[in-house]
Coordinates of C-alpha atoms and ligand atoms in Angstrom, one line a residue:
M620 CA -24.3 9.8 21.6
G621 CA -22.8 13.0 20.3
R622 CA -21.8 13.6 16.7
A623 CA -19.1 15.4 15.0
S624 CA -21.2 17.7 12.9
R625 CA -20.2 19.0 9.5
F626 CA -16.5 19.0 10.2
I627 CA -15.3 17.3 7.1
V628 CA -17.3 19.2 4.5
G629 CA -17.2 22.3 6.7
A630 CA -13.4 22.1 6.8
L631 CA -13.3 22.0 3.0
T632 CA -15.5 25.0 2.5
A633 CA -14.5 27.0 5.5
G634 CA -10.9 26.2 5.4
G635 CA -10.3 24.9 8.9
L636 CA -10.4 21.7 10.7
T637 CA -11.7 21.5 14.3
L638 CA -11.4 17.8 15.2
A639 CA -8.6 16.8 13.0
A640 CA -5.5 17.9 15.0
T641 CA -3.0 15.1 15.6
S642 CA -3.6 15.1 19.3
G643 CA -3.7 11.3 19.4
A644 CA -0.5 9.6 20.5
T645 CA -0.9 7.2 17.6
A646 CA -0.1 9.7 14.9
T647 CA 3.6 9.7 13.8
P648 CA 4.8 13.3 13.8
E649 CA 5.3 14.2 10.2
A650 CA 5.5 17.3 8.2
G651 CA 2.3 18.6 6.4
P652 CA -1.2 19.4 7.4
P653 CA -2.9 17.4 10.2
P654 CA -4.7 14.3 9.1
V655 CA -8.5 14.0 9.0
G656 CA -10.9 12.3 11.3
H657 CA -8.9 10.0 13.6
D658 CA -10.8 11.2 16.6
L659 CA -14.1 10.0 15.3
P660 CA -15.8 7.3 17.3
K661 CA -16.6 3.9 15.7
V662 CA -20.2 3.2 16.6
P663 CA -21.8 0.0 15.2
V664 CA -25.5 0.9 15.7
M665 CA -27.1 4.4 15.8
R666 CA -30.8 5.2 15.8
G667 CA -32.5 8.5 15.2
G668 CA -33.8 10.8 12.4
G669 CA -32.9 13.2 9.8
G670 CA -31.0 10.6 7.6
A671 CA -28.7 7.7 8.3
V672 CA -25.6 6.1 6.9
A673 CA -23.5 3.1 7.4
S674 CA -20.1 2.2 6.1
V675 CA -16.8 0.5 7.0
D676 CA -15.1 3.7 8.3
P677 CA -16.1 6.7 10.5
I678 CA -14.5 9.2 8.1
V679 CA -16.6 7.8 5.3
S680 CA -19.8 7.9 7.4
Q681 CA -19.1 11.4 8.7
I682 CA -18.8 12.6 5.1
G683 CA -22.2 11.0 4.4
I684 CA -23.8 12.7 7.4
D685 CA -22.2 16.0 6.4
I686 CA -23.7 15.8 3.0
L687 CA -27.1 14.9 4.4
E688 CA -27.0 17.7 6.9
R689 CA -26.2 20.2 4.1
G690 CA -29.3 19.2 2.2
G691 CA -27.9 16.4 0.1
N692 CA -30.0 13.3 -0.5
A693 CA -29.2 9.6 -0.1
A694 CA -27.6 9.4 -3.6
D695 CA -25.4 12.4 -2.9
A696 CA -24.3 10.9 0.4
A697 CA -23.6 7.6 -1.2
V698 CA -21.4 9.1 -4.0
G699 CA -19.5 11.2 -1.5
M700 CA -19.0 8.3 0.8
A701 CA -17.9 6.0 -2.0
A702 CA -15.2 8.5 -3.0
A703 CA -14.0 8.6 0.6
V704 CA -13.8 4.8 0.8
G705 CA -11.4 5.1 -2.2
V706 CA -9.1 7.1 0.0
V707 CA -9.3 5.5 3.4
E708 CA -9.9 1.9 2.2
P709 CA -8.2 2.1 -1.2
Y710 CA -7.5 -1.7 -1.3
T711 CA -11.3 -2.4 -1.5
S712 CA -12.5 0.0 -4.2
G713 CA -12.0 3.3 -6.0
L714 CA -11.7 5.0 -9.3
G715 CA -10.1 1.9 -10.9
G716 CA -12.9 -0.5 -10.1
G717 CA -16.7 -1.1 -10.5
G718 CA -19.8 -1.7 -8.5
F719 CA -23.6 -1.9 -8.2
F720 CA -25.7 1.0 -7.0
V721 CA -29.3 0.3 -5.9
H722 CA -31.6 3.3 -5.4
Y723 CA -35.1 3.9 -4.1
D724 CA -36.7 7.1 -5.1
A725 CA -39.2 8.4 -2.5
A726 CA -40.9 10.7 -5.1
T727 CA -41.8 7.9 -7.5
G728 CA -41.7 4.8 -5.3
Q729 CA -39.4 3.1 -7.8
V730 CA -36.3 1.0 -7.2
E731 CA -33.7 1.3 -9.9
T732 CA -30.1 0.0 -10.2
I733 CA -26.9 1.2 -11.9
D734 CA -24.7 -1.5 -13.3
G735 CA -21.2 -0.1 -13.0
R736 CA -19.4 -3.4 -13.5
E737 CA -16.1 -3.5 -15.2
T738 CA -16.0 -4.9 -18.7
A739 CA -13.7 -7.1 -20.7
P740 CA -11.9 -5.6 -23.7
A741 CA -13.3 -6.2 -27.2
T742 CA -10.4 -8.6 -27.9
F743 CA -11.4 -11.1 -25.1
H744 CA -12.5 -14.6 -26.0
D745 CA -13.4 -17.7 -24.0
K746 CA -9.8 -19.1 -24.0
V747 CA -8.1 -15.9 -23.0
F748 CA -7.1 -17.4 -19.7
V749 CA -6.0 -20.7 -21.2
G750 CA -2.2 -21.2 -21.6
D751 CA -0.4 -22.7 -24.6
D752 CA -0.5 -26.0 -22.9
G753 CA -4.3 -26.0 -22.9
Q754 CA -4.5 -25.6 -19.1
P755 CA -6.0 -22.6 -17.2
M756 CA -3.4 -20.0 -16.5
D757 CA -2.2 -19.7 -12.9
F758 CA -4.8 -17.6 -11.0
D759 CA -2.4 -15.5 -9.0
T760 CA -0.3 -14.8 -12.1
V761 CA -3.4 -13.4 -13.8
V762 CA -4.5 -11.4 -10.7
N763 CA -1.2 -9.5 -10.5
S764 CA -1.1 -8.4 -14.1
G765 CA -2.6 -6.2 -16.7
L766 CA -4.6 -9.0 -18.1
S767 CA -7.1 -9.0 -15.2
V768 CA -7.9 -5.3 -15.5
G769 CA -11.4 -4.5 -16.8
V770 CA -12.5 -1.2 -18.0
P771 CA -13.4 0.7 -14.8
G772 CA -17.0 1.5 -14.2
T773 CA -16.9 3.5 -11.0
P774 CA -16.4 7.0 -12.4
A775 CA -19.3 6.6 -14.7
T776 CA -21.5 5.2 -11.9
W777 CA -20.8 8.1 -9.6
E778 CA -21.5 10.6 -12.4
M779 CA -24.7 8.8 -13.3
A780 CA -25.9 8.5 -9.7
A781 CA -25.2 12.2 -9.0
E782 CA -27.0 13.3 -12.2
R783 CA -29.9 10.9 -12.2
Y784 CA -30.7 10.8 -8.5
G785 CA -28.6 13.4 -6.7
T786 CA -29.1 17.1 -6.0
K787 CA -25.4 18.1 -5.8
S788 CA -22.8 18.2 -8.5
L789 CA -20.0 15.6 -8.7
N790 CA -17.7 18.5 -8.2
T791 CA -19.2 19.2 -4.7
L792 CA -19.5 15.5 -3.8
L793 CA -15.9 14.6 -4.4
K794 CA -14.4 17.5 -2.5
P795 CA -14.4 15.9 0.9
A796 CA -12.7 12.8 -0.4
E797 CA -10.1 14.9 -2.3
M798 CA -9.4 16.7 0.9
V799 CA -8.9 13.5 2.9
A800 CA -6.5 12.3 0.2
R801 CA -4.5 15.5 0.4
K802 CA -4.5 16.0 4.2
G803 CA -4.2 12.4 4.9
F804 CA -5.7 10.0 7.5
V805 CA -4.2 7.9 10.2
V806 CA -3.5 4.3 9.2
D807 CA -5.2 1.8 11.5
Q808 CA -4.3 -1.8 12.4
P809 CA -6.5 -3.5 9.8
F810 CA -5.1 -1.3 7.1
H811 CA -1.5 -2.1 8.2
D812 CA -2.4 -5.8 8.4
A813 CA -3.9 -5.8 4.9
T814 CA -0.7 -4.1 3.6
V815 CA 1.5 -6.8 5.2
D816 CA -0.7 -9.4 3.5
N817 CA -0.1 -7.8 0.2
A818 CA 3.4 -6.5 0.6
E819 CA 5.0 -9.2 -1.6
R820 CA 2.8 -8.4 -4.6
F821 CA 2.8 -4.6 -4.0
A822 CA 6.6 -4.8 -4.1
Q823 CA 6.4 -6.0 -7.7
F824 CA 5.0 -2.6 -8.7
P825 CA 7.2 0.5 -7.8
D826 CA 4.3 2.9 -8.1
T827 CA 2.3 0.9 -5.6
A828 CA 5.3 0.3 -3.3
K829 CA 6.0 4.1 -3.2
I830 CA 2.6 4.7 -1.5
Y831 CA 2.0 1.6 0.6
L832 CA 5.5 0.3 1.3
P833 CA 7.3 3.5 2.3
G834 CA 11.0 2.7 2.8
G835 CA 10.3 -0.8 1.6
E836 CA 8.1 -1.6 4.6
P837 CA 4.3 -1.9 5.0
I838 CA 2.9 1.4 6.1
K839 CA 2.7 1.4 9.9
T840 CA -0.3 1.7 12.2
G841 CA -0.5 5.3 13.3
A842 CA 1.3 6.7 10.3
I843 CA -0.4 9.4 8.3
L844 CA -1.2 8.3 4.7
R845 CA -1.4 11.2 2.3
N846 CA -2.0 10.5 -1.4
P847 CA -1.6 13.7 -3.4
D848 CA -1.8 11.8 -6.7
L849 CA -5.2 10.5 -5.8
A850 CA -6.3 14.0 -4.7
K851 CA -5.2 15.1 -8.2
S852 CA -7.4 12.4 -9.8
Y853 CA -10.4 13.4 -7.8
R854 CA -9.8 17.0 -8.8
L855 CA -9.7 15.9 -12.5
M856 CA -13.0 14.0 -12.0
R857 CA -14.5 17.1 -10.3
T858 CA -13.6 19.3 -13.2
H859 CA -14.1 17.0 -16.2
G860 CA -16.5 14.3 -14.9
A861 CA -16.3 10.7 -15.9
D862 CA -15.2 11.8 -19.3
V863 CA -11.7 12.1 -18.0
M864 CA -11.7 8.4 -17.5
Q865 CA -13.5 7.4 -20.6
R866 CA -11.8 9.8 -23.1
G867 CA -9.2 11.8 -21.2
E868 CA -5.9 11.6 -19.4
L869 CA -7.1 9.2 -16.6
G870 CA -8.3 6.7 -19.2
E871 CA -5.0 7.0 -21.1
A872 CA -3.0 6.4 -17.9
V873 CA -5.2 3.3 -17.1
V874 CA -4.8 1.8 -20.5
D875 CA -1.1 2.4 -20.5
T876 CA -0.7 0.9 -17.0
A877 CA -2.7 -2.2 -17.9
R878 CA -1.0 -2.7 -21.3
N879 CA 2.6 -1.9 -20.1
P880 CA 2.7 -2.7 -16.4
R881 CA 5.6 -0.9 -14.7
T882 CA 7.3 -3.6 -12.7
A883 CA 10.3 -3.8 -10.4
P884 CA 13.6 -5.0 -11.9
G885 CA 13.5 -8.7 -12.8
V886 CA 9.6 -8.9 -12.5
S887 CA 7.5 -9.5 -15.6
V888 CA 3.7 -9.9 -15.6
P889 CA 1.2 -10.6 -18.4
R890 CA 0.1 -7.5 -20.3
G891 CA -3.5 -6.3 -20.5
Q892 CA -5.6 -5.8 -23.6
I893 CA -7.8 -2.8 -22.8
T894 CA -7.7 0.1 -25.3
M895 CA -9.0 3.6 -25.4
D896 CA -11.8 2.3 -27.7
D897 CA -12.8 0.0 -24.8
M898 CA -12.8 3.0 -22.5
R899 CA -14.9 5.1 -24.8
A900 CA -17.4 2.3 -25.3
Y901 CA -18.0 1.9 -21.6
R902 CA -21.4 2.7 -20.2
A903 CA -22.8 2.5 -16.7
L904 CA -26.2 0.9 -17.3
V905 CA -29.5 1.7 -15.6
K906 CA -31.3 -1.6 -15.0
E907 CA -34.5 -2.8 -13.4
P908 CA -33.8 -4.6 -10.1
T909 CA -34.6 -8.2 -9.3
H910 CA -37.8 -8.5 -7.3
S911 CA -39.3 -11.2 -5.1
E912 CA -41.7 -11.2 -2.2
H913 CA -40.8 -12.5 1.2
K914 CA -43.0 -12.5 4.3
G915 CA -45.2 -9.7 3.0
L916 CA -42.2 -7.6 2.0
D917 CA -40.8 -6.7 -1.4
V918 CA -37.1 -7.6 -1.9
Y919 CA -35.2 -5.7 -4.6
G920 CA -31.7 -6.6 -5.6
M921 CA -29.0 -6.4 -8.2
P922 CA -29.8 -8.0 -11.6
L923 CA -27.2 -9.4 -14.1
P924 CA -24.3 -9.5 -14.4
S925 CA -24.6 -9.9 -10.6
S926 CA -25.9 -13.2 -9.4
G927 CA -26.6 -11.4 -6.0
G928 CA -30.2 -10.4 -6.4
I929 CA -31.3 -13.7 -8.0
A930 CA -29.5 -15.8 -5.4
V931 CA -30.6 -13.8 -2.3
S932 CA -34.2 -14.0 -3.5
E933 CA -34.0 -17.8 -4.2
I934 CA -32.6 -18.4 -0.7
L935 CA -35.4 -16.4 0.9
N936 CA -38.0 -18.1 -1.3
L937 CA -36.6 -21.5 -0.4
L938 CA -37.0 -20.7 3.3
E939 CA -40.7 -20.1 2.7
S940 CA -41.0 -23.3 0.7
Y941 CA -39.4 -25.2 3.6
E942 CA -42.0 -23.7 5.9
E943 CA -44.7 -24.9 3.7
R944 CA -43.2 -28.3 3.4
T945 CA -42.6 -28.9 7.1
G946 CA -45.4 -26.9 8.6
R947 CA -42.9 -25.1 10.8
Q948 CA -42.1 -21.4 10.8
T949 CA -38.5 -20.0 10.6
E950 CA -39.1 -17.8 13.7
D951 CA -39.8 -20.9 15.8
L952 CA -36.6 -22.8 14.7
S953 CA -33.8 -23.6 17.1
E954 CA -30.4 -22.0 16.3
G955 CA -29.3 -25.4 14.9
D956 CA -32.3 -25.9 12.7
W957 CA -32.1 -22.4 11.5
A958 CA -28.5 -22.9 10.4
H959 CA -29.4 -26.2 8.7
W960 CA -32.3 -24.6 6.8
F961 CA -30.2 -21.7 5.8
A962 CA -27.3 -23.9 4.6
E963 CA -29.6 -26.0 2.5
A964 CA -31.3 -23.1 0.9
S965 CA -28.1 -21.4 0.1
A966 CA -26.4 -24.5 -1.3
T967 CA -29.5 -25.0 -3.6
A968 CA -29.5 -21.4 -4.7
F969 CA -25.8 -21.7 -5.6
A970 CA -26.3 -24.8 -7.6
D971 CA -28.8 -22.8 -9.8
R972 CA -26.7 -19.7 -9.8
N973 CA -23.6 -21.5 -11.0
R974 CA -25.4 -23.2 -13.8
Y975 CA -27.6 -20.4 -15.1
V976 CA -26.3 -17.0 -14.2
G977 CA -23.8 -14.9 -16.1
D978 CA -23.6 -12.0 -18.5
V979 CA -25.1 -14.0 -21.3
P980 CA -28.5 -13.8 -23.1
G981 CA -31.3 -16.0 -22.0
V982 CA -30.7 -16.3 -18.3
P983 CA -34.1 -17.4 -16.8
A984 CA -33.8 -14.7 -14.2
K985 CA -37.6 -14.3 -13.5
E986 CA -38.0 -18.0 -13.1
L987 CA -35.1 -18.3 -10.7
V988 CA -36.6 -15.8 -8.4
S989 CA -40.2 -17.2 -8.6
Q990 CA -41.8 -18.9 -5.6
G991 CA -42.9 -21.8 -7.9
F992 CA -39.3 -22.6 -8.8
A993 CA -38.3 -22.5 -5.1
D994 CA -41.3 -24.7 -4.2
E995 CA -40.1 -27.3 -6.7
R996 CA -36.5 -27.1 -5.6
S997 CA -37.5 -27.6 -1.9
C998 CA -38.2 -31.2 -2.7
L999 CA -34.6 -31.9 -2.0
F1000 CA -34.8 -30.6 1.6
H1001 CA -34.9 -32.9 4.6
A1002 CA -35.4 -31.5 8.1
D1003 CA -33.1 -34.0 9.7
E1004 CA -30.4 -34.7 7.1
A1005 CA -28.0 -32.6 5.0
M1006 CA -28.3 -32.8 1.2
T1007 CA -25.3 -34.4 -0.5
R1008 CA -23.0 -31.8 -1.9
P1009 CA -22.8 -30.7 -4.6
V1010 CA -26.6 -30.3 -4.9
P1011 CA -27.8 -30.7 -8.5
F1012 CA -29.2 -27.7 -10.3
G1013 CA -32.9 -27.4 -11.0
T1014 CA -35.0 -26.7 -14.1
P1015 CA -36.3 -23.1 -14.1
D1016 CA -38.7 -23.7 -17.0
G1017 CA -41.9 -22.1 -15.7
S1018 CA -43.6 -25.5 -15.2
Y1019 CA -43.3 -26.7 -11.6
G1020 CA -44.5 -29.5 -9.5
D1021 CA -42.2 -32.5 -9.9
C1022 CA -38.9 -32.8 -8.2
Q1023 CA -37.0 -31.9 -11.4
T1024 CA -33.2 -31.7 -11.1
S1025 CA -30.4 -32.3 -13.4
G1026 CA -28.0 -35.1 -12.7
A1027 CA -25.2 -32.8 -13.6
T1028 CA -23.7 -30.6 -11.0
T1029 CA -21.4 -27.6 -11.0
K1030 CA -18.4 -26.9 -8.9
V1031 CA -17.9 -23.7 -7.1
G1032 CA -15.5 -21.4 -9.0
A1033 CA -12.6 -19.7 -7.3
E1034 CA -13.5 -16.4 -5.7
D1035 CA -11.9 -14.3 -3.1
Q1036 CA -13.1 -11.9 -0.5
H1037 CA -12.9 -8.1 -0.3
T1038 CA -14.8 -5.1 -1.6
T1039 CA -16.9 -2.6 0.4
S1040 CA -20.5 -1.9 1.1
L1041 CA -22.2 1.4 2.2
T1042 CA -25.8 2.6 2.6
A1043 CA -27.7 5.9 3.1
V1044 CA -31.3 6.9 3.8
D1045 CA -32.3 10.5 3.7
K1046 CA -35.1 12.4 5.5
E1047 CA -37.3 12.3 2.5
G1048 CA -37.1 8.5 2.5
D1049 CA -34.8 8.0 -0.5
A1050 CA -32.5 5.0 0.0
V1051 CA -29.3 3.7 -1.5
T1052 CA -27.2 0.6 -1.0
Y1053 CA -24.0 0.5 -2.9
T1054 CA -21.4 -2.3 -3.1
L1055 CA -18.2 -1.4 -5.0
T1056 CA -14.9 -3.2 -5.5
I1057 CA -11.6 -3.6 -7.3
E1058 CA -12.1 -7.4 -6.7
Q1059 CA -9.2 -8.6 -4.4
Y1060 CA -7.7 -6.5 -1.6
G1061 CA -5.4 -4.3 -3.6
G1062 CA -7.0 -5.3 -6.9
S1063 CA -4.3 -6.1 -9.5
G1064 CA -1.7 -4.6 -7.2
M1065 CA -1.0 -1.9 -9.8
V1066 CA -1.3 1.8 -8.9
V1067 CA -1.7 4.0 -11.9
P1068 CA 1.5 6.0 -12.0
G1069 CA 1.0 9.6 -11.0
Y1070 CA -2.8 9.1 -10.3
G1071 CA -2.7 7.3 -7.0
F1072 CA -5.4 4.6 -7.4
L1073 CA -5.3 0.9 -7.8
L1074 CA -6.5 -0.9 -10.8
N1075 CA -9.0 -3.7 -10.5
N1076 CA -8.4 -7.4 -11.2
E1077 CA -12.2 -7.9 -11.9
L1078 CA -11.7 -10.1 -15.0
T1079 CA -10.5 -12.9 -12.7
D1080 CA -14.2 -13.2 -11.7
F1081 CA -14.7 -15.0 -15.0
N1082 CA -14.2 -18.7 -14.9
F1083 CA -11.0 -19.4 -16.7
T1084 CA -12.4 -22.7 -18.1
P1085 CA -15.8 -24.3 -17.8
V1086 CA -16.2 -25.4 -14.1
T1087 CA -17.8 -28.7 -15.2
Q1088 CA -16.9 -30.4 -18.5
G1089 CA -20.0 -30.9 -20.6
V1090 CA -22.1 -28.3 -18.7
P1091 CA -22.6 -24.9 -20.3
D1092 CA -20.8 -22.2 -18.3
P1093 CA -22.4 -18.8 -18.5
N1094 CA -19.3 -17.1 -16.9
L1095 CA -16.5 -17.6 -19.4
P1096 CA -14.7 -14.6 -20.7
G1097 CA -15.9 -12.8 -23.8
P1098 CA -15.6 -9.5 -25.7
G1099 CA -17.1 -6.6 -23.9
K1100 CA -18.6 -9.0 -21.3
R1101 CA -19.0 -8.2 -17.6
P1102 CA -17.8 -10.9 -15.2
R1103 CA -20.5 -12.5 -13.0
S1104 CA -20.6 -10.9 -9.6
S1105 CA -21.9 -11.9 -6.2
M1106 CA -22.4 -8.4 -5.0
S1107 CA -25.9 -8.1 -3.5
P1108 CA -26.9 -4.6 -2.5
T1109 CA -30.5 -5.1 -1.4
I1110 CA -33.4 -2.8 -0.6
V1111 CA -36.5 -4.3 1.1
L1112 CA -39.8 -2.3 0.9
K1113 CA -43.0 -2.6 2.9
D1114 CA -46.1 -1.2 1.4
G1115 CA -43.9 0.6 -1.2
K1116 CA -41.7 2.3 1.4
P1117 CA -38.1 1.4 2.5
W1118 CA -38.0 -1.1 5.3
M1119 CA -34.4 -2.2 5.3
T1120 CA -31.2 -1.9 3.2
A1121 CA -28.4 -4.4 3.2
G1122 CA -25.1 -5.1 1.6
S1123 CA -21.7 -6.7 2.2
P1124 CA -18.3 -7.6 0.6
G1125 CA -17.0 -11.1 0.6
G1126 CA -16.8 -12.6 -2.9
A1127 CA -19.4 -15.4 -3.2
T1128 CA -20.0 -15.2 0.5
I1129 CA -21.7 -11.9 -0.1
I1130 CA -24.8 -13.7 -1.1
T1131 CA -25.1 -15.7 2.1
T1132 CA -24.1 -12.8 4.3
V1133 CA -26.8 -10.5 2.8
A1134 CA -29.4 -13.2 2.8
Q1135 CA -28.6 -14.0 6.5
L1136 CA -28.7 -10.3 7.4
V1137 CA -32.1 -9.8 5.8
A1138 CA -33.6 -13.1 7.0
G1139 CA -32.4 -12.4 10.6
V1140 CA -34.7 -9.4 10.6
T1141 CA -37.5 -10.6 8.4
D1142 CA -37.7 -14.2 9.7
R1143 CA -36.1 -14.2 13.1
G1144 CA -37.4 -10.9 14.3
M1145 CA -34.0 -9.6 15.3
P1146 CA -33.0 -5.9 15.5
I1147 CA -30.8 -5.1 12.5
G1148 CA -27.7 -4.6 14.7
D1149 CA -28.2 -8.1 16.2
S1150 CA -28.8 -9.7 12.8
L1151 CA -25.6 -8.1 11.5
A1152 CA -23.5 -9.1 14.5
A1153 CA -24.8 -12.7 14.6
P1154 CA -22.3 -15.4 13.7
R1155 CA -22.5 -16.3 10.0
I1156 CA -22.7 -19.5 8.0
S1157 CA -22.0 -19.9 4.3
S1158 CA -22.9 -23.0 2.3
R1159 CA -22.2 -22.4 -1.4
N1160 CA -22.6 -25.9 -2.7
G1161 CA -19.0 -26.9 -2.2
T1162 CA -18.2 -29.9 -0.1
S1163 CA -17.9 -27.9 3.1
T1164 CA -20.1 -25.4 4.9
Q1165 CA -18.2 -22.5 6.4
L1166 CA -18.9 -21.4 9.9
E1167 CA -17.7 -18.5 12.0
P1168 CA -16.1 -19.5 15.3
L1169 CA -19.1 -18.9 17.5
L1170 CA -21.1 -21.4 15.4
A1171 CA -18.2 -23.8 14.7
D1172 CA -17.1 -24.2 18.3
G1173 CA -20.6 -24.4 19.8
S1174 CA -23.6 -26.6 19.8
V1175 CA -24.7 -25.5 16.3
G1176 CA -21.5 -26.8 14.7
E1177 CA -22.1 -30.1 16.5
Y1178 CA -25.7 -30.3 15.5
L1179 CA -24.9 -29.6 11.8
T1180 CA -22.3 -32.3 11.9
S1181 CA -24.9 -34.7 13.3
L1182 CA -27.1 -34.0 10.3
G1183 CA -24.3 -34.9 8.0
H1184 CA -22.9 -31.4 7.1
T1185 CA -19.2 -31.1 6.6
T1186 CA -18.1 -27.9 8.2
T1187 CA -15.1 -25.7 8.2
K1188 CA -14.3 -22.9 10.7
V1189 CA -13.4 -19.5 9.2
D1190 CA -12.3 -16.4 11.0
R1191 CA -15.0 -14.2 9.5
L1192 CA -17.6 -13.9 6.7
G1193 CA -18.5 -10.5 5.3
N1194 CA -18.4 -7.0 6.5
A1195 CA -22.0 -5.8 6.2
T1196 CA -23.9 -2.6 6.5
G1197 CA -27.6 -1.9 6.6
I1198 CA -30.3 0.5 7.7
R1199 CA -33.7 -0.5 9.2
V1200 CA -36.3 2.1 8.5
H1201 CA -38.9 2.0 11.3
D1202 CA -40.4 5.1 9.9
R1203 CA -39.0 8.1 8.1
Q1204 CA -37.9 9.8 11.3
D1205 CA -36.8 6.6 13.0
L1206 CA -33.8 5.1 11.3
E1207 CA -31.5 2.5 12.7
A1208 CA -28.1 2.3 11.0
A1209 CA -25.9 -0.7 11.5
A1210 CA -22.4 -1.7 10.8
E1211 CA -20.0 -4.4 12.0
P1212 CA -19.3 -4.3 15.7
T1213 CA -16.0 -6.2 15.4
R1214 CA -15.4 -7.9 12.0
A1215 CA -12.6 -6.3 10.1
G1216 CA -12.0 -3.9 13.0
G1217 CA -15.6 -2.7 13.1
G1218 CA -17.6 -0.3 10.9
S1219 CA -19.4 2.9 11.4
A1220 CA -23.1 3.7 11.7
M1221 CA -24.4 7.3 12.0
V1222 CA -27.6 9.3 11.9
V1223 CA -28.1 13.0 11.6
D1224 CA -30.2 13.4 14.8
P1225 CA -29.4 10.6 17.2
E1226 CA -32.3 9.7 19.5
Ligands
LIG596 N1 -15.4 -9.4 -7.3 C1 -16.4 -9.9 -6.4 C2 -17.8 -10.0 -6.9 O1 -18.1 -9.1 -7.7 C3 -16.4 -9.0 -5.2 C4 -15.1 -9.0 -4.5 C5 -15.2 -9.6 -3.2 O2 -16.0 -9.2 -2.4 O3 -14.4 -10.5 -3.0 O4 -18.5 -10.8 -6.6

């Protein structure tokens, strides 16, 4: 497998593009410089040495490889790639959003995380999404408004990652993305389809429509999308750092857009509450990862305000508890039994996550990821019968043995899918997995006028009202609070060295996708590419377990039904990336082969 070496970064510094001419018949002839990267192949699995990356898009992955080849490390590559996703997949993430960055430092052997989650304004309170009639506000009304916009955390995350872990300046790392924004890229079918899906809400905001609905129509497949306003924003970031968001003109533009949404004639949407004081108060936070052991490996994930690390660990712990209880090993299970075990473990983990996890003091995080707690929780499991949903939550009190559950249950809150995941490992063995988002596809629907990026709607990740009356809800809105997330960037170590990275978008299904990707490799002995491609199942303690078509339409679906599971067929779950580290010079990068149009895995020196 050949590779397109250095052309994106090279083009920026040397001033010429070699592979970017609009030779493809798909590009619409338009004035301006040729777009970037449409000739790059999409490869879902690549193995070799010298460093590896995986992302949703070949332009993004190529930028990561370019940075690694030029001596950058995994953190450098991840920042450069994230900035590029903000250009070529702007509906999933960007300057106006937030995310979680998990980093392994080969020099110290430490895993550390950066919490770059958006925050609520200081004026928020637990009834902010309750209308005058005492009812929760309409969800879609809040999504498409200034009220859902949290203080963005992505600029501060990039700056912190580059300064704390990287070797290159933010100025250097954002250059390739700026260039892609300026020169443009060729719109593909999934991008066009996502624009069609969002056309109605984008049309409400003229600054969004100007970019994505040219002439009033969703931008077409094959068209060249250039975004000079976004290029300007990256240039501002390169020159002034995250300060330009927290204290400078980008921040002022964000606050103004959220507080005074610019809408089409006749459209009015709720105003936001964020202020420049909120922007100035924002901090990306360095946090210790969650940690658990699984099959002799160490699993590190994202701590609060994400529920991802906790829930992924609980699922993996429960699988071990089920082994103990049944005397059977996960690797010996039939496909049907594996799906049943996984569904039960994830429904149980979601019961606990929904009850206990949020950006509040006193979350029993260590207990929730302990094997003792999982062993106690496994008492609900039956090898030949599905648990009744919703599964009751447990009692993570440090004293385990009885089958302690609460009679109370919690419902699954409303969450949607989207977001992006990327990962990089460098030749020294540093590793990053980074999941970032603006919440829904297209976030709040509002592009910041003159700056070319979409604002998040992350505050709709709060529960508008308690999900179950009488049961404390840790995820209600509050001042300066960060909404609970499901994002689950995960690094698995063996003997203190990276063994695997994993991450995915998909709202609450992120947890099940990442746990399944990891367990496919750790428990089922699958190559990472196969585990990533395998059909997915997601049971989140709602009444129905979601199955991708290959499971739903086959014998596994039938078997689950025979055990008493209620199932629903869904087109797809997740859009994962991961890297399996066989040894430092033998890396296997993996991205989706087909979901969401397929992703892109690359290594510096393919085998
Ligand atoms: N906002 C979601 C979360 O933090 C991610 C968005 C998505 O993937 O749908 O869990």
